[in-house]
PDB file of C-alpha atoms in Angstrom:
ATOM      1  CA  UNK A   1      50.656 -19.338 -14.056  1.00 53.00           C
ATOM      2  CA  UNK A   2      53.825 -17.550 -14.258  1.00 83.00           C
ATOM      3  CA  UNK A   3      53.996 -14.872 -11.789  1.00 88.00           C
ATOM      4  CA  UNK A   4      56.994 -13.238 -13.096  1.00 93.00           C
ATOM      5  CA  UNK A   5      55.585 -13.103 -16.695  1.00 95.00           C
ATOM      6  CA  UNK A   6      52.358 -11.390 -15.232  1.00 96.00           C
ATOM      7  CA  UNK A   7      54.347  -9.162 -13.257  1.00 96.00           C
ATOM      8  CA  UNK A   8      56.268  -7.924 -16.237  1.00 97.00           C
ATOM      9  CA  UNK A   9      52.997  -7.416 -18.278  1.00 97.00           C
ATOM     10  CA  UNK A  10      52.008  -5.480 -15.171  1.00 97.00           C
ATOM     11  CA  UNK A  11      55.090  -3.380 -15.281  1.00 97.00           C
ATOM     12  CA  UNK A  12      54.259  -2.787 -19.006  1.00 97.00           C
ATOM     13  CA  UNK A  13      51.075  -1.410 -18.137  1.00 97.00           C
ATOM     14  CA  UNK A  14      52.587   0.798 -15.170  1.00 97.00           C
ATOM     15  CA  UNK A  15      54.845   2.247 -17.772  1.00 97.00           C
ATOM     16  CA  UNK A  16      52.115   2.951 -20.417  1.00 95.00           C
ATOM     17  CA  UNK A  17      49.948   4.472 -18.112  1.00 95.00           C
ATOM     18  CA  UNK A  18      52.759   6.528 -16.187  1.00 96.00           C
ATOM     19  CA  UNK A  19      51.367   9.683 -14.666  1.00 97.00           C
ATOM     20  CA  UNK A  20      47.857   8.351 -14.715  1.00 95.00           C
ATOM     21  CA  UNK A  21      47.319   6.652 -11.223  1.00 97.00           C
ATOM     22  CA  UNK A  22      43.594   6.634 -11.572  1.00 96.00           C
ATOM     23  CA  UNK A  23      43.614   4.186 -14.451  1.00 96.00           C
ATOM     24  CA  UNK A  24      46.627   2.174 -13.146  1.00 97.00           C
ATOM     25  CA  UNK A  25      44.653   1.832  -9.962  1.00 97.00           C
ATOM     26  CA  UNK A  26      41.348   1.046 -11.956  1.00 97.00           C
ATOM     27  CA  UNK A  27      43.005  -2.196 -14.023  1.00 98.00           C
ATOM     28  CA  UNK A  28      44.785  -3.079 -10.664  1.00 98.00           C
ATOM     29  CA  UNK A  29      41.549  -3.115  -8.830  1.00 98.00           C
ATOM     30  CA  UNK A  30      39.573  -4.922 -11.989  1.00 98.00           C
ATOM     31  CA  UNK A  31      42.163  -7.487 -11.986  1.00 98.00           C
ATOM     32  CA  UNK A  32      42.176  -8.435  -8.428  1.00 98.00           C
ATOM     33  CA  UNK A  33      38.524  -8.730  -8.331  1.00 98.00           C
ATOM     34  CA  UNK A  34      38.568 -10.801 -11.287  1.00 98.00           C
ATOM     35  CA  UNK A  35      41.039 -13.125 -10.055  1.00 98.00           C
ATOM     36  CA  UNK A  36      38.879 -13.503  -6.871  1.00 98.00           C
ATOM     37  CA  UNK A  37      35.746 -14.151  -8.698  1.00 98.00           C
ATOM     38  CA  UNK A  38      37.481 -16.721 -10.891  1.00 98.00           C
ATOM     39  CA  UNK A  39      38.828 -18.728  -7.849  1.00 98.00           C
ATOM     40  CA  UNK A  40      35.610 -18.826  -6.157  1.00 98.00           C
ATOM     41  CA  UNK A  41      33.887 -19.867  -9.261  1.00 98.00           C
ATOM     42  CA  UNK A  42      36.482 -22.384  -9.854  1.00 98.00           C
ATOM     43  CA  UNK A  43      38.212 -21.719 -13.182  1.00 97.00           C
ATOM     44  CA  UNK A  44      40.892 -23.914 -14.141  1.00 96.00           C
ATOM     45  CA  UNK A  45      44.345 -22.568 -14.373  1.00 96.00           C
ATOM     46  CA  UNK A  46      44.656 -21.895 -17.937  1.00 96.00           C
ATOM     47  CA  UNK A  47      41.444 -19.877 -18.034  1.00 97.00           C
ATOM     48  CA  UNK A  48      42.690 -18.061 -15.038  1.00 97.00           C
ATOM     49  CA  UNK A  49      45.851 -16.984 -16.711  1.00 97.00           C
ATOM     50  CA  UNK A  50      43.856 -15.657 -19.474  1.00 98.00           C
ATOM     51  CA  UNK A  51      41.425 -13.809 -17.171  1.00 98.00           C
ATOM     52  CA  UNK A  52      44.529 -12.455 -15.256  1.00 98.00           C
ATOM     53  CA  UNK A  53      46.050 -11.044 -18.652  1.00 98.00           C
ATOM     54  CA  UNK A  54      42.602  -9.809 -19.936  1.00 98.00           C
ATOM     55  CA  UNK A  55      41.995  -7.957 -16.653  1.00 98.00           C
ATOM     56  CA  UNK A  56      45.042  -6.426 -16.490  1.00 98.00           C
ATOM     57  CA  UNK A  57      44.876  -5.067 -20.125  1.00 98.00           C
ATOM     58  CA  UNK A  58      41.287  -4.458 -20.651  1.00 98.00           C
ATOM     59  CA  UNK A  59      41.603  -0.849 -20.864  1.00 96.00           C
ATOM     60  CA  UNK A  60      44.758  -0.866 -22.724  1.00 97.00           C
ATOM     61  CA  UNK A  61      43.082   1.284 -25.513  1.00 96.00           C
ATOM     62  CA  UNK A  62      41.859   4.209 -23.473  1.00 95.00           C
ATOM     63  CA  UNK A  63      44.849   6.467 -24.265  1.00 92.00           C
ATOM     64  CA  UNK A  64      44.722   5.591 -27.997  1.00 94.00           C
ATOM     65  CA  UNK A  65      41.180   6.437 -27.967  1.00 93.00           C
ATOM     66  CA  UNK A  66      41.516   9.762 -26.062  1.00 92.00           C
ATOM     67  CA  UNK A  67      44.283  10.575 -28.759  1.00 93.00           C
ATOM     68  CA  UNK A  68      42.339   9.460 -31.830  1.00 93.00           C
ATOM     69  CA  UNK A  69      38.714  10.169 -30.944  1.00 96.00           C
ATOM     70  CA  UNK A  70      38.803  12.559 -27.580  1.00 93.00           C
ATOM     71  CA  UNK A  71      36.689   9.908 -26.085  1.00 93.00           C
ATOM     72  CA  UNK A  72      36.917   6.737 -23.901  1.00 89.00           C
ATOM     73  CA  UNK A  73      33.737   5.244 -25.146  1.00 91.00           C
ATOM     74  CA  UNK A  74      33.441   1.443 -24.447  1.00 90.00           C
ATOM     75  CA  UNK A  75      32.951   0.675 -28.007  1.00 92.00           C
ATOM     76  CA  UNK A  76      36.129   2.612 -29.114  1.00 91.00           C
ATOM     77  CA  UNK A  77      38.196   0.800 -26.318  1.00 93.00           C
ATOM     78  CA  UNK A  78      36.876  -2.590 -27.738  1.00 94.00           C
ATOM     79  CA  UNK A  79      37.971  -1.472 -31.194  1.00 95.00           C
ATOM     80  CA  UNK A  80      41.515  -0.103 -30.229  1.00 94.00           C
ATOM     81  CA  UNK A  81      42.543  -2.252 -27.419  1.00 96.00           C
ATOM     82  CA  UNK A  82      43.054  -5.443 -29.018  1.00 98.00           C
ATOM     83  CA  UNK A  83      45.539  -4.590 -31.390  1.00 97.00           C
ATOM     84  CA  UNK A  84      47.685  -2.634 -28.640  1.00 97.00           C
ATOM     85  CA  UNK A  85      47.391  -5.889 -26.488  1.00 98.00           C
ATOM     86  CA  UNK A  86      48.198  -8.016 -29.101  1.00 97.00           C
ATOM     87  CA  UNK A  87      51.407  -6.237 -30.004  1.00 96.00           C
ATOM     88  CA  UNK A  88      52.487  -6.336 -26.297  1.00 97.00           C
ATOM     89  CA  UNK A  89      51.702  -9.950 -25.568  1.00 97.00           C
ATOM     90  CA  UNK A  90      53.741 -10.823 -28.693  1.00 95.00           C
ATOM     91  CA  UNK A  91      56.942  -9.618 -26.981  1.00 94.00           C
ATOM     92  CA  UNK A  92      56.217 -12.133 -24.363  1.00 96.00           C
ATOM     93  CA  UNK A  93      56.191 -15.424 -26.697  1.00 91.00           C
ATOM     94  CA  UNK A  94      52.878 -16.374 -25.543  1.00 96.00           C
ATOM     95  CA  UNK A  95      50.834 -19.068 -27.213  1.00 96.00           C
ATOM     96  CA  UNK A  96      48.832 -17.491 -30.265  1.00 97.00           C
ATOM     97  CA  UNK A  97      45.574 -19.059 -28.648  1.00 98.00           C
ATOM     98  CA  UNK A  98      46.183 -17.189 -25.261  1.00 98.00           C
ATOM     99  CA  UNK A  99      46.758 -14.089 -27.193  1.00 98.00           C
ATOM    100  CA  UNK A 100      43.696 -14.590 -29.290  1.00 98.00           C
ATOM    101  CA  UNK A 101      41.485 -15.153 -26.376  1.00 98.00           C
ATOM    102  CA  UNK A 102      42.833 -12.030 -24.348  1.00 98.00           C
ATOM    103  CA  UNK A 103      42.279  -9.848 -27.225  1.00 98.00           C
ATOM    104  CA  UNK A 104      38.868 -11.142 -28.012  1.00 98.00           C
ATOM    105  CA  UNK A 105      37.915 -10.505 -24.413  1.00 98.00           C
ATOM    106  CA  UNK A 106      39.186  -6.887 -24.619  1.00 98.00           C
ATOM    107  CA  UNK A 107      37.247  -6.596 -27.640  1.00 98.00           C
ATOM    108  CA  UNK A 108      34.065  -7.355 -25.735  1.00 97.00           C
ATOM    109  CA  UNK A 109      34.766  -6.183 -22.103  1.00 96.00           C
ATOM    110  CA  UNK A 110      31.961  -3.812 -22.242  1.00 94.00           C
ATOM    111  CA  UNK A 111      29.428  -6.187 -24.443  1.00 95.00           C
ATOM    112  CA  UNK A 112      26.903  -7.822 -22.463  1.00 96.00           C
ATOM    113  CA  UNK A 113      25.107  -9.862 -25.083  1.00 95.00           C
ATOM    114  CA  UNK A 114      25.798 -13.315 -26.115  1.00 96.00           C
ATOM    115  CA  UNK A 115      28.643 -13.730 -23.285  1.00 97.00           C
ATOM    116  CA  UNK A 116      30.576 -16.962 -24.136  1.00 95.00           C
ATOM    117  CA  UNK A 117      32.780 -18.134 -21.628  1.00 97.00           C
ATOM    118  CA  UNK A 118      33.110 -17.625 -17.748  1.00 98.00           C
ATOM    119  CA  UNK A 119      36.303 -15.733 -18.366  1.00 98.00           C
ATOM    120  CA  UNK A 120      34.163 -13.131 -20.351  1.00 98.00           C
ATOM    121  CA  UNK A 121      31.377 -13.314 -17.682  1.00 98.00           C
ATOM    122  CA  UNK A 122      33.815 -12.269 -14.703  1.00 98.00           C
ATOM    123  CA  UNK A 123      35.657  -9.826 -16.749  1.00 98.00           C
ATOM    124  CA  UNK A 124      32.351  -7.921 -17.231  1.00 98.00           C
ATOM    125  CA  UNK A 125      31.440  -8.286 -13.552  1.00 98.00           C
ATOM    126  CA  UNK A 126      34.885  -7.208 -12.069  1.00 98.00           C
ATOM    127  CA  UNK A 127      34.798  -4.124 -14.418  1.00 98.00           C
ATOM    128  CA  UNK A 128      31.509  -3.170 -13.441  1.00 98.00           C
ATOM    129  CA  UNK A 129      32.075  -3.516  -9.809  1.00 98.00           C
ATOM    130  CA  UNK A 130      34.789  -1.121  -9.886  1.00 98.00           C
ATOM    131  CA  UNK A 131      33.074   1.167 -12.455  1.00 97.00           C
ATOM    132  CA  UNK A 132      30.018   1.363 -10.394  1.00 97.00           C
ATOM    133  CA  UNK A 133      32.366   2.916  -7.578  1.00 97.00           C
ATOM    134  CA  UNK A 134      34.376   5.067  -9.495  1.00 97.00           C
ATOM    135  CA  UNK A 135      31.893   6.619 -11.845  1.00 96.00           C
ATOM    136  CA  UNK A 136      29.276   6.683  -8.829  1.00 97.00           C
ATOM    137  CA  UNK A 137      26.545   4.758 -10.631  1.00 97.00           C
ATOM    138  CA  UNK A 138      23.198   5.144  -8.892  1.00 97.00           C
ATOM    139  CA  UNK A 139      21.739   2.133  -6.710  1.00 97.00           C
ATOM    140  CA  UNK A 140      19.077   1.929  -9.576  1.00 97.00           C
ATOM    141  CA  UNK A 141      21.761   1.370 -12.375  1.00 97.00           C
ATOM    142  CA  UNK A 142      23.836  -0.931 -10.125  1.00 98.00           C
ATOM    143  CA  UNK A 143      20.641  -3.081  -9.368  1.00 97.00           C
ATOM    144  CA  UNK A 144      19.588  -3.054 -12.996  1.00 97.00           C
ATOM    145  CA  UNK A 145      23.097  -4.478 -14.097  1.00 96.00           C
ATOM    146  CA  UNK A 146      23.153  -6.916 -11.264  1.00 97.00           C
ATOM    147  CA  UNK A 147      19.769  -8.296 -12.478  1.00 97.00           C
ATOM    148  CA  UNK A 148      20.482  -8.318 -16.032  1.00 97.00           C
ATOM    149  CA  UNK A 149      24.314  -8.792 -16.253  1.00 97.00           C
ATOM    150  CA  UNK A 150      25.504 -10.675 -13.471  1.00 98.00           C
ATOM    151  CA  UNK A 151      25.738 -14.457 -13.875  1.00 98.00           C
ATOM    152  CA  UNK A 152      28.234 -15.792 -11.216  1.00 98.00           C
ATOM    153  CA  UNK A 153      27.143 -16.417  -7.566  1.00 98.00           C
ATOM    154  CA  UNK A 154      30.283 -14.608  -6.430  1.00 98.00           C
ATOM    155  CA  UNK A 155      29.700 -11.510  -8.452  1.00 98.00           C
ATOM    156  CA  UNK A 156      26.067 -11.277  -7.395  1.00 98.00           C
ATOM    157  CA  UNK A 157      27.251 -11.582  -3.767  1.00 98.00           C
ATOM    158  CA  UNK A 158      30.053  -9.047  -4.206  1.00 98.00           C
ATOM    159  CA  UNK A 159      27.208  -6.501  -5.525  1.00 97.00           C
ATOM    160  CA  UNK A 160      25.159  -7.145  -2.640  1.00 97.00           C
ATOM    161  CA  UNK A 161      28.291  -6.705  -0.170  1.00 97.00           C
ATOM    162  CA  UNK A 162      29.682  -3.794  -1.903  1.00 97.00           C
ATOM    163  CA  UNK A 163      26.613  -1.848  -2.718  1.00 96.00           C
ATOM    164  CA  UNK A 164      23.828  -3.255  -0.003  1.00 94.00           C
ATOM    165  CA  UNK A 165      21.684  -4.113  -3.388  1.00 89.00           C
TER     166      UNK A 165
END
């Protein structure tokens, strides 16, 4: 994995969300948790690279959603985000298959049905772990999501550790 490349993309996200420390801190937290879960679950380096990018960029569509719709609803983020992410990633001359998978994950980062791939599962879990804290989800909401959506041993254990559920 090219740390300089990841750092350059991270820098672009910092610039895109300049003046919005809440959103910047959100994607950094999701990114760190996704990488941690990925390492603990033993994903390979190619899948980790995709997960690293997708977790950094997962909310890239929020700004456009606010501007166009006055909303940050998950389905709108999933609709708007992939185009923006694809344009950003094309500037870094990444393999088309990498860009396509990252954009696919962004288009599904709030979709919990028919999850295909450990990278998608981990992204869902990492984003939820952060959202549960930031949005102050109730213990009942957290337990329901853990029981119905979490699949990785690491993610389940993190829910238990973070939220005592």
